[in-house]
């Protein structure tokens, strides 16, 4: 029932790099995602989510960024007594099955110390972001893929808007003449005179000296639409992970809809903060701390504050 991080380079869900590598073995391959663009949005969304959590009374020896990353990426972060370094947060591997299908042991092994198979609740505790110990990494990857695809659509639209003409010439000399005509026209000359005989075929008389392909750039120009789609994806992401945001008027024309969106956002935040606070209580009781968490912006959420 629980779904904590299982580890392993080839354990699902797979990353975009792994999918691209797998699809690359086939020709033609499926839809490819620009890895650099995907990683940019992955990092961007990760930073946006990590900054939401604000810790209170966190020990000076703890690194909040480490705790936030562990919570968002894995859904949990262990708190252990490392003996040598004292009580510290550490990500580790979960194992065991409890009566409610919850993990029972935590193993923390790194280059500085080894604490294998610690019993959760007796030798260590867990800070949890979500009840199912899954974190938000799957949500981040989901929206990073979509944002990367929309970003690529924006690039394609911008490039396509620069290509509007294709002209066929009978030979190289005719091509050079046409290029010269185009250069002068683009330079702003009101009248361009050229040798018609250099362009006409031998059997042509007073016909159009070239074949042209002209495409209306406005038909494929979707820059504004792609930017709007990107903005909507960010707003959807904010709603899913519980980041408050100010919606645009054209997107929220009915006040009831805005209230429903706020309620959905607060319910997600309430679940995460409530899960974290209950985890903090167990950590505080075991190690004598006074650790608490709230959302940045001054708003503290609890289950009874969710909009009805």
mmCIF file of C-alpha atoms in Angstrom:
data_model
loop_
_atom_site.group_PDB
_atom_site.id
_atom_site.type_symbol
_atom_site.label_atom_id
_atom_site.label_comp_id
_atom_site.label_asym_id
_atom_site.label_seq_id
_atom_site.Cartn_x
_atom_site.Cartn_y
_atom_site.Cartn_z
ATOM 1 C CA UNK A 1 0.000 0.000 0.000
ATOM 2 C CA UNK A 2 2.781 2.396 0.807
ATOM 3 C CA UNK A 3 5.016 3.596 -1.990
ATOM 4 C CA UNK A 4 8.315 4.808 -0.626
ATOM 5 C CA UNK A 5 11.275 5.294 -2.929
ATOM 6 C CA UNK A 6 12.660 1.937 -4.039
ATOM 7 C CA UNK A 7 15.910 3.211 -5.593
ATOM 8 C CA UNK A 8 17.693 1.708 -8.586
ATOM 9 C CA UNK A 9 18.482 3.302 -11.935
ATOM 10 C CA UNK A 10 15.915 1.214 -13.811
ATOM 11 C CA UNK A 11 13.067 1.149 -11.347
ATOM 12 C CA UNK A 12 9.919 2.896 -12.582
ATOM 13 C CA UNK A 13 8.954 5.648 -12.926
ATOM 14 C CA UNK A 14 11.616 6.279 -15.581
ATOM 15 C CA UNK A 15 13.174 9.678 -16.249
ATOM 16 C CA UNK A 16 13.078 11.511 -19.572
ATOM 17 C CA UNK A 17 16.735 10.639 -20.229
ATOM 18 C CA UNK A 18 16.021 6.932 -19.788
ATOM 19 C CA UNK A 19 12.959 7.088 -22.037
ATOM 20 C CA UNK A 20 14.898 8.998 -24.717
ATOM 21 C CA UNK A 21 17.738 6.456 -24.521
ATOM 22 C CA UNK A 22 15.303 3.572 -24.874
ATOM 23 C CA UNK A 23 13.394 5.146 -27.773
ATOM 24 C CA UNK A 24 16.647 6.062 -29.518
ATOM 25 C CA UNK A 25 17.260 2.389 -30.316
ATOM 26 C CA UNK A 26 14.281 2.390 -32.682
ATOM 27 C CA UNK A 27 13.814 4.162 -36.010
ATOM 28 C CA UNK A 28 11.614 6.073 -36.208
ATOM 29 C CA UNK A 29 11.612 6.803 -32.497
ATOM 30 C CA UNK A 30 8.731 8.270 -30.571
ATOM 31 C CA UNK A 31 8.310 11.829 -29.382
ATOM 32 C CA UNK A 32 11.617 13.123 -28.053
ATOM 33 C CA UNK A 33 12.046 15.671 -25.290
ATOM 34 C CA UNK A 34 14.903 18.133 -25.266
ATOM 35 C CA UNK A 35 16.878 16.997 -22.214
ATOM 36 C CA UNK A 36 18.305 20.452 -21.500
ATOM 37 C CA UNK A 37 14.863 22.086 -21.581
ATOM 38 C CA UNK A 38 13.375 19.271 -19.517
ATOM 39 C CA UNK A 39 16.117 19.579 -16.884
ATOM 40 C CA UNK A 40 15.623 23.332 -16.749
ATOM 41 C CA UNK A 41 11.938 22.980 -15.889
ATOM 42 C CA UNK A 42 12.697 20.074 -13.560
ATOM 43 C CA UNK A 43 15.088 22.275 -11.587
ATOM 44 C CA UNK A 44 12.746 25.264 -11.765
ATOM 45 C CA UNK A 45 9.734 23.387 -10.389
ATOM 46 C CA UNK A 46 11.865 21.691 -7.744
ATOM 47 C CA UNK A 47 13.087 25.039 -6.438
ATOM 48 C CA UNK A 48 9.576 26.496 -6.416
ATOM 49 C CA UNK A 49 8.253 23.624 -4.315
ATOM 50 C CA UNK A 50 11.240 23.423 -1.968
ATOM 51 C CA UNK A 51 11.011 27.109 -1.086
ATOM 52 C CA UNK A 52 7.412 26.797 0.156
ATOM 53 C CA UNK A 53 8.319 24.986 3.385
ATOM 54 C CA UNK A 54 9.607 27.178 6.211
ATOM 55 C CA UNK A 55 10.981 25.475 9.302
ATOM 56 C CA UNK A 56 10.805 26.871 12.812
ATOM 57 C CA UNK A 57 13.259 26.017 15.587
ATOM 58 C CA UNK A 58 15.337 23.854 13.282
ATOM 59 C CA UNK A 59 18.731 23.048 14.875
ATOM 60 C CA UNK A 60 21.602 25.140 13.529
ATOM 61 C CA UNK A 61 23.482 21.993 12.521
ATOM 62 C CA UNK A 62 20.685 20.948 10.169
ATOM 63 C CA UNK A 63 20.570 21.989 6.501
ATOM 64 C CA UNK A 64 17.024 22.979 5.519
ATOM 65 C CA UNK A 65 17.721 22.574 1.796
ATOM 66 C CA UNK A 66 18.748 18.967 2.382
ATOM 67 C CA UNK A 67 15.589 18.245 4.363
ATOM 68 C CA UNK A 68 13.344 19.933 1.776
ATOM 69 C CA UNK A 69 14.952 18.075 -1.121
ATOM 70 C CA UNK A 70 14.591 14.726 0.643
ATOM 71 C CA UNK A 71 10.943 15.420 1.422
ATOM 72 C CA UNK A 72 10.020 16.586 -2.079
ATOM 73 C CA UNK A 73 12.077 13.971 -3.930
ATOM 74 C CA UNK A 74 11.471 10.922 -1.737
ATOM 75 C CA UNK A 75 8.519 11.932 0.421
ATOM 76 C CA UNK A 76 10.390 11.435 3.698
ATOM 77 C CA UNK A 77 13.566 12.273 5.589
ATOM 78 C CA UNK A 78 14.872 10.267 8.515
ATOM 79 C CA UNK A 79 15.932 11.829 11.816
ATOM 80 C CA UNK A 80 18.575 9.782 13.595
ATOM 81 C CA UNK A 81 21.117 9.966 16.400
ATOM 82 C CA UNK A 82 24.360 9.503 14.503
ATOM 83 C CA UNK A 83 26.418 9.324 17.742
ATOM 84 C CA UNK A 84 29.351 11.154 16.158
ATOM 85 C CA UNK A 85 27.359 14.065 14.667
ATOM 86 C CA UNK A 86 24.434 14.072 17.072
ATOM 87 C CA UNK A 87 20.779 14.225 16.006
ATOM 88 C CA UNK A 88 20.687 14.969 12.289
ATOM 89 C CA UNK A 89 18.349 14.518 9.299
ATOM 90 C CA UNK A 90 19.375 11.761 6.896
ATOM 91 C CA UNK A 91 17.797 10.202 3.888
ATOM 92 C CA UNK A 92 17.921 6.429 3.955
ATOM 93 C CA UNK A 93 16.428 3.222 2.610
ATOM 94 C CA UNK A 94 13.143 2.004 4.050
ATOM 95 C CA UNK A 95 12.371 -1.656 4.625
ATOM 96 C CA UNK A 96 10.023 -3.904 6.520
ATOM 97 C CA UNK A 97 6.243 -4.098 6.683
ATOM 98 C CA UNK A 98 4.127 -3.025 9.625
ATOM 99 C CA UNK A 99 0.596 -4.057 10.456
ATOM 100 C CA UNK A 100 -0.723 -1.097 8.432
ATOM 101 C CA UNK A 101 1.615 -1.779 5.495
ATOM 102 C CA UNK A 102 4.030 0.917 6.627
ATOM 103 C CA UNK A 103 7.849 0.641 6.670
ATOM 104 C CA UNK A 104 9.353 -0.434 9.975
ATOM 105 C CA UNK A 105 13.111 0.131 9.517
ATOM 106 C CA UNK A 106 15.439 2.790 8.148
ATOM 107 C CA UNK A 107 19.020 2.228 6.968
ATOM 108 C CA UNK A 108 21.359 5.226 6.653
ATOM 109 C CA UNK A 109 24.728 4.447 5.112
ATOM 110 C CA UNK A 110 27.141 7.067 3.773
ATOM 111 C CA UNK A 111 30.872 7.756 3.785
ATOM 112 C CA UNK A 112 30.796 9.260 7.296
ATOM 113 C CA UNK A 113 28.856 6.674 9.284
ATOM 114 C CA UNK A 114 26.670 3.604 8.966
ATOM 115 C CA UNK A 115 23.396 3.036 10.816
ATOM 116 C CA UNK A 116 21.705 0.018 9.218
ATOM 117 C CA UNK A 117 18.232 -1.306 10.006
ATOM 118 C CA UNK A 118 17.181 1.204 12.678
ATOM 119 C CA UNK A 119 13.722 0.530 14.062
ATOM 120 C CA UNK A 120 11.380 3.415 13.223
ATOM 121 C CA UNK A 121 9.704 4.769 16.345
ATOM 122 C CA UNK A 122 12.350 3.399 18.696
ATOM 123 C CA UNK A 123 15.769 4.194 17.220
ATOM 124 C CA UNK A 124 14.821 6.824 14.646
ATOM 125 C CA UNK A 125 11.868 8.755 13.248
ATOM 126 C CA UNK A 126 10.640 9.961 9.876
ATOM 127 C CA UNK A 127 9.642 13.401 8.674
ATOM 128 C CA UNK A 128 6.917 12.752 6.089
ATOM 129 C CA UNK A 129 5.605 15.127 3.433
ATOM 130 C CA UNK A 130 2.772 12.909 2.233
ATOM 131 C CA UNK A 131 1.023 9.988 3.935
ATOM 132 C CA UNK A 132 1.980 7.556 1.155
ATOM 133 C CA UNK A 133 5.716 8.424 1.350
ATOM 134 C CA UNK A 134 5.844 9.262 -2.345
ATOM 135 C CA UNK A 135 6.735 12.948 -2.229
ATOM 136 C CA UNK A 136 6.079 15.258 -5.151
ATOM 137 C CA UNK A 137 8.744 14.159 -7.617
ATOM 138 C CA UNK A 138 6.279 12.414 -9.913
ATOM 139 C CA UNK A 139 4.187 15.598 -10.047
ATOM 140 C CA UNK A 140 7.276 17.677 -10.824
ATOM 141 C CA UNK A 141 8.340 15.314 -13.623
ATOM 142 C CA UNK A 142 4.805 15.262 -15.043
ATOM 143 C CA UNK A 143 4.641 19.036 -15.413
ATOM 144 C CA UNK A 144 8.299 19.399 -16.429
ATOM 145 C CA UNK A 145 7.618 17.184 -19.460
ATOM 146 C CA UNK A 146 4.571 19.228 -20.448
ATOM 147 C CA UNK A 147 6.376 22.547 -19.990
ATOM 148 C CA UNK A 148 9.304 21.275 -22.061
ATOM 149 C CA UNK A 149 6.960 20.279 -24.892
ATOM 150 C CA UNK A 150 5.206 23.662 -24.817
ATOM 151 C CA UNK A 151 8.571 25.424 -24.775
ATOM 152 C CA UNK A 152 9.625 23.464 -27.870
ATOM 153 C CA UNK A 153 6.350 24.432 -29.566
ATOM 154 C CA UNK A 154 7.178 28.073 -28.825
ATOM 155 C CA UNK A 155 10.633 27.671 -30.412
ATOM 156 C CA UNK A 156 9.185 25.983 -33.490
ATOM 157 C CA UNK A 157 6.592 28.721 -33.899
ATOM 158 C CA UNK A 158 9.206 31.448 -33.565
ATOM 159 C CA UNK A 159 11.448 29.787 -36.164
ATOM 160 C CA UNK A 160 8.589 29.105 -38.574
ATOM 161 C CA UNK A 161 7.559 32.766 -38.505
ATOM 162 C CA UNK A 162 10.861 33.628 -40.234
ATOM 163 C CA UNK A 163 10.323 31.342 -43.253
ATOM 164 C CA UNK A 164 7.641 32.615 -45.632
ATOM 165 C CA UNK A 165 8.915 32.194 -49.203
ATOM 166 C CA UNK A 166 10.426 29.440 -51.336
ATOM 167 C CA UNK A 167 11.268 30.260 -54.999
ATOM 168 C CA UNK A 168 12.335 27.857 -57.762
ATOM 169 C CA UNK A 169 14.726 29.149 -60.463
ATOM 170 C CA UNK A 170 15.660 27.542 -63.799
ATOM 171 C CA UNK A 171 19.426 27.708 -63.177
ATOM 172 C CA UNK A 172 22.131 29.151 -60.963
ATOM 173 C CA UNK A 173 22.226 32.489 -62.814
ATOM 174 C CA UNK A 174 18.484 32.917 -62.420
ATOM 175 C CA UNK A 175 18.773 32.075 -58.707
ATOM 176 C CA UNK A 176 21.394 34.786 -58.231
ATOM 177 C CA UNK A 177 19.141 37.291 -60.018
ATOM 178 C CA UNK A 178 16.193 36.418 -57.783
ATOM 179 C CA UNK A 179 18.359 36.745 -54.664
ATOM 180 C CA UNK A 180 19.499 40.190 -55.805
ATOM 181 C CA UNK A 181 15.872 41.243 -56.381
ATOM 182 C CA UNK A 182 14.892 40.033 -52.925
ATOM 183 C CA UNK A 183 17.842 41.783 -51.238
ATOM 184 C CA UNK A 184 16.954 45.105 -52.863
ATOM 185 C CA UNK A 185 13.287 44.749 -51.971
ATOM 186 C CA UNK A 186 14.180 43.899 -48.374
ATOM 187 C CA UNK A 187 16.498 46.910 -48.270
ATOM 188 C CA UNK A 188 13.511 49.154 -48.953
ATOM 189 C CA UNK A 189 14.039 50.115 -52.565
ATOM 190 C CA UNK A 190 10.641 51.151 -54.026
ATOM 191 C CA UNK A 191 11.485 49.907 -57.545
ATOM 192 C CA UNK A 192 13.637 46.987 -58.639
ATOM 193 C CA UNK A 193 14.516 46.562 -62.350
ATOM 194 C CA UNK A 194 15.806 43.238 -63.631
ATOM 195 C CA UNK A 195 16.525 41.449 -66.930
ATOM 196 C CA UNK A 196 13.445 39.406 -67.679
ATOM 197 C CA UNK A 197 15.323 37.281 -70.195
ATOM 198 C CA UNK A 198 17.664 35.984 -67.532
ATOM 199 C CA UNK A 199 14.761 34.350 -65.760
ATOM 200 C CA UNK A 200 12.443 33.149 -68.529
ATOM 201 C CA UNK A 201 12.636 29.702 -70.033
ATOM 202 C CA UNK A 202 13.380 29.582 -73.775
ATOM 203 C CA UNK A 203 9.769 28.849 -74.696
ATOM 204 C CA UNK A 204 8.153 31.280 -72.252
ATOM 205 C CA UNK A 205 6.696 34.606 -73.242
ATOM 206 C CA UNK A 206 5.582 37.171 -70.679
ATOM 207 C CA UNK A 207 4.833 34.543 -68.064
ATOM 208 C CA UNK A 208 5.749 34.686 -64.427
ATOM 209 C CA UNK A 209 9.484 34.019 -64.382
ATOM 210 C CA UNK A 210 9.462 31.798 -61.297
ATOM 211 C CA UNK A 211 7.447 29.351 -59.318
ATOM 212 C CA UNK A 212 6.804 30.437 -55.761
ATOM 213 C CA UNK A 213 5.633 28.926 -52.523
ATOM 214 C CA UNK A 214 4.224 31.399 -50.038
ATOM 215 C CA UNK A 215 2.920 30.427 -46.627
ATOM 216 C CA UNK A 216 0.899 32.715 -44.389
ATOM 217 C CA UNK A 217 3.047 32.947 -41.259
ATOM 218 C CA UNK A 218 0.035 33.852 -39.145
ATOM 219 C CA UNK A 219 -1.400 30.379 -39.683
ATOM 220 C CA UNK A 220 1.476 28.795 -37.751
ATOM 221 C CA UNK A 221 2.261 31.679 -35.434
ATOM 222 C CA UNK A 222 1.101 30.476 -31.995
ATOM 223 C CA UNK A 223 3.532 32.331 -29.757
ATOM 224 C CA UNK A 224 0.822 33.918 -27.641
ATOM 225 C CA UNK A 225 -1.059 30.637 -27.347
ATOM 226 C CA UNK A 226 2.025 28.731 -26.207
ATOM 227 C CA UNK A 227 2.890 31.352 -23.599
ATOM 228 C CA UNK A 228 -0.683 31.188 -22.323
ATOM 229 C CA UNK A 229 -0.490 27.373 -22.209
ATOM 230 C CA UNK A 230 2.759 27.576 -20.234
ATOM 231 C CA UNK A 231 1.173 30.002 -17.784
ATOM 232 C CA UNK A 232 -1.808 27.688 -17.329
ATOM 233 C CA UNK A 233 0.482 24.711 -16.712
ATOM 234 C CA UNK A 234 2.290 26.641 -13.990
ATOM 235 C CA UNK A 235 -1.044 27.522 -12.394
ATOM 236 C CA UNK A 236 -2.143 23.900 -12.511
ATOM 237 C CA UNK A 237 1.141 22.879 -10.918
ATOM 238 C CA UNK A 238 0.714 25.488 -8.176
ATOM 239 C CA UNK A 239 -2.765 24.144 -7.454
ATOM 240 C CA UNK A 240 -1.619 20.518 -7.303
ATOM 241 C CA UNK A 241 1.333 21.107 -4.952
ATOM 242 C CA UNK A 242 -0.387 23.785 -2.895
ATOM 243 C CA UNK A 243 1.426 26.988 -3.861
ATOM 244 C CA UNK A 244 -0.872 30.041 -3.536
ATOM 245 C CA UNK A 245 -1.003 32.204 -6.666
ATOM 246 C CA UNK A 246 -2.919 35.165 -8.078
ATOM 247 C CA UNK A 247 -4.895 34.031 -11.103
ATOM 248 C CA UNK A 248 -5.485 36.249 -14.118
ATOM 249 C CA UNK A 249 -8.913 37.757 -14.671
ATOM 250 C CA UNK A 250 -9.527 36.004 -17.976
ATOM 251 C CA UNK A 251 -8.898 32.649 -16.357
ATOM 252 C CA UNK A 252 -11.131 33.201 -13.344
ATOM 253 C CA UNK A 253 -14.271 35.057 -14.390
ATOM 254 C CA UNK A 254 -16.516 33.619 -11.713
ATOM 255 C CA UNK A 255 -15.849 34.236 -8.028
ATOM 256 C CA UNK A 256 -17.099 30.782 -7.060
ATOM 257 C CA UNK A 257 -14.539 29.174 -9.336
ATOM 258 C CA UNK A 258 -11.796 31.195 -7.645
ATOM 259 C CA UNK A 259 -12.991 30.043 -4.226
ATOM 260 C CA UNK A 260 -13.022 26.443 -5.384
ATOM 261 C CA UNK A 261 -9.466 26.767 -6.635
ATOM 262 C CA UNK A 262 -8.375 28.300 -3.317
ATOM 263 C CA UNK A 263 -10.070 25.479 -1.433
ATOM 264 C CA UNK A 264 -8.333 22.853 -3.565
ATOM 265 C CA UNK A 265 -4.989 24.519 -2.991
ATOM 266 C CA UNK A 266 -5.482 24.766 0.759
ATOM 267 C CA UNK A 267 -6.605 21.131 1.048
ATOM 268 C CA UNK A 268 -3.371 19.925 -0.535
ATOM 269 C CA UNK A 269 -1.323 22.248 1.666
ATOM 270 C CA UNK A 270 -3.292 21.210 4.733
ATOM 271 C CA UNK A 271 -2.531 17.542 4.062
ATOM 272 C CA UNK A 272 1.207 18.149 3.660
ATOM 273 C CA UNK A 273 1.524 20.456 6.670
ATOM 274 C CA UNK A 274 -0.641 18.200 8.841
ATOM 275 C CA UNK A 275 1.477 15.170 7.866
ATOM 276 C CA UNK A 276 4.685 17.097 8.568
ATOM 277 C CA UNK A 277 3.437 18.463 11.891
ATOM 278 C CA UNK A 278 2.431 15.002 13.110
ATOM 279 C CA UNK A 279 5.888 13.818 12.081
ATOM 280 C CA UNK A 280 7.469 16.744 13.943
ATOM 281 C CA UNK A 281 5.595 15.767 17.115
ATOM 282 C CA UNK A 282 7.070 12.269 17.012
ATOM 283 C CA UNK A 283 10.554 13.633 16.244
ATOM 284 C CA UNK A 284 10.292 16.183 19.062
ATOM 285 C CA UNK A 285 9.161 13.549 21.546
ATOM 286 C CA UNK A 286 12.001 11.181 20.665
ATOM 287 C CA UNK A 287 14.878 13.676 20.491
ATOM 288 C CA UNK A 288 13.697 16.557 22.710
ATOM 289 C CA UNK A 289 13.389 19.106 19.884
ATOM 290 C CA UNK A 290 10.821 21.833 19.197
ATOM 291 C CA UNK A 291 10.638 21.509 15.412
ATOM 292 C CA UNK A 292 7.671 22.949 13.492
ATOM 293 C CA UNK A 293 6.879 23.821 9.869
ATOM 294 C CA UNK A 294 4.651 26.329 8.091
ATOM 295 C CA UNK A 295 4.141 27.704 4.610
ATOM 296 C CA UNK A 296 6.049 30.755 3.471
ATOM 297 C CA UNK A 297 3.967 33.900 3.174
ATOM 298 C CA UNK A 298 2.800 33.859 6.770
ATOM 299 C CA UNK A 299 -0.040 31.397 6.293
ATOM 300 C CA UNK A 300 -0.194 28.399 8.607
ATOM 301 C CA UNK A 301 -2.578 25.705 7.447
ATOM 302 C CA UNK A 302 -4.341 23.034 9.412
ATOM 303 C CA UNK A 303 -7.122 20.635 8.573
ATOM 304 C CA UNK A 304 -9.811 22.898 10.037
ATOM 305 C CA UNK A 305 -8.756 25.905 7.927
ATOM 306 C CA UNK A 306 -9.681 24.388 4.572
ATOM 307 C CA UNK A 307 -12.316 26.463 2.764
ATOM 308 C CA UNK A 308 -15.673 24.765 2.724
#
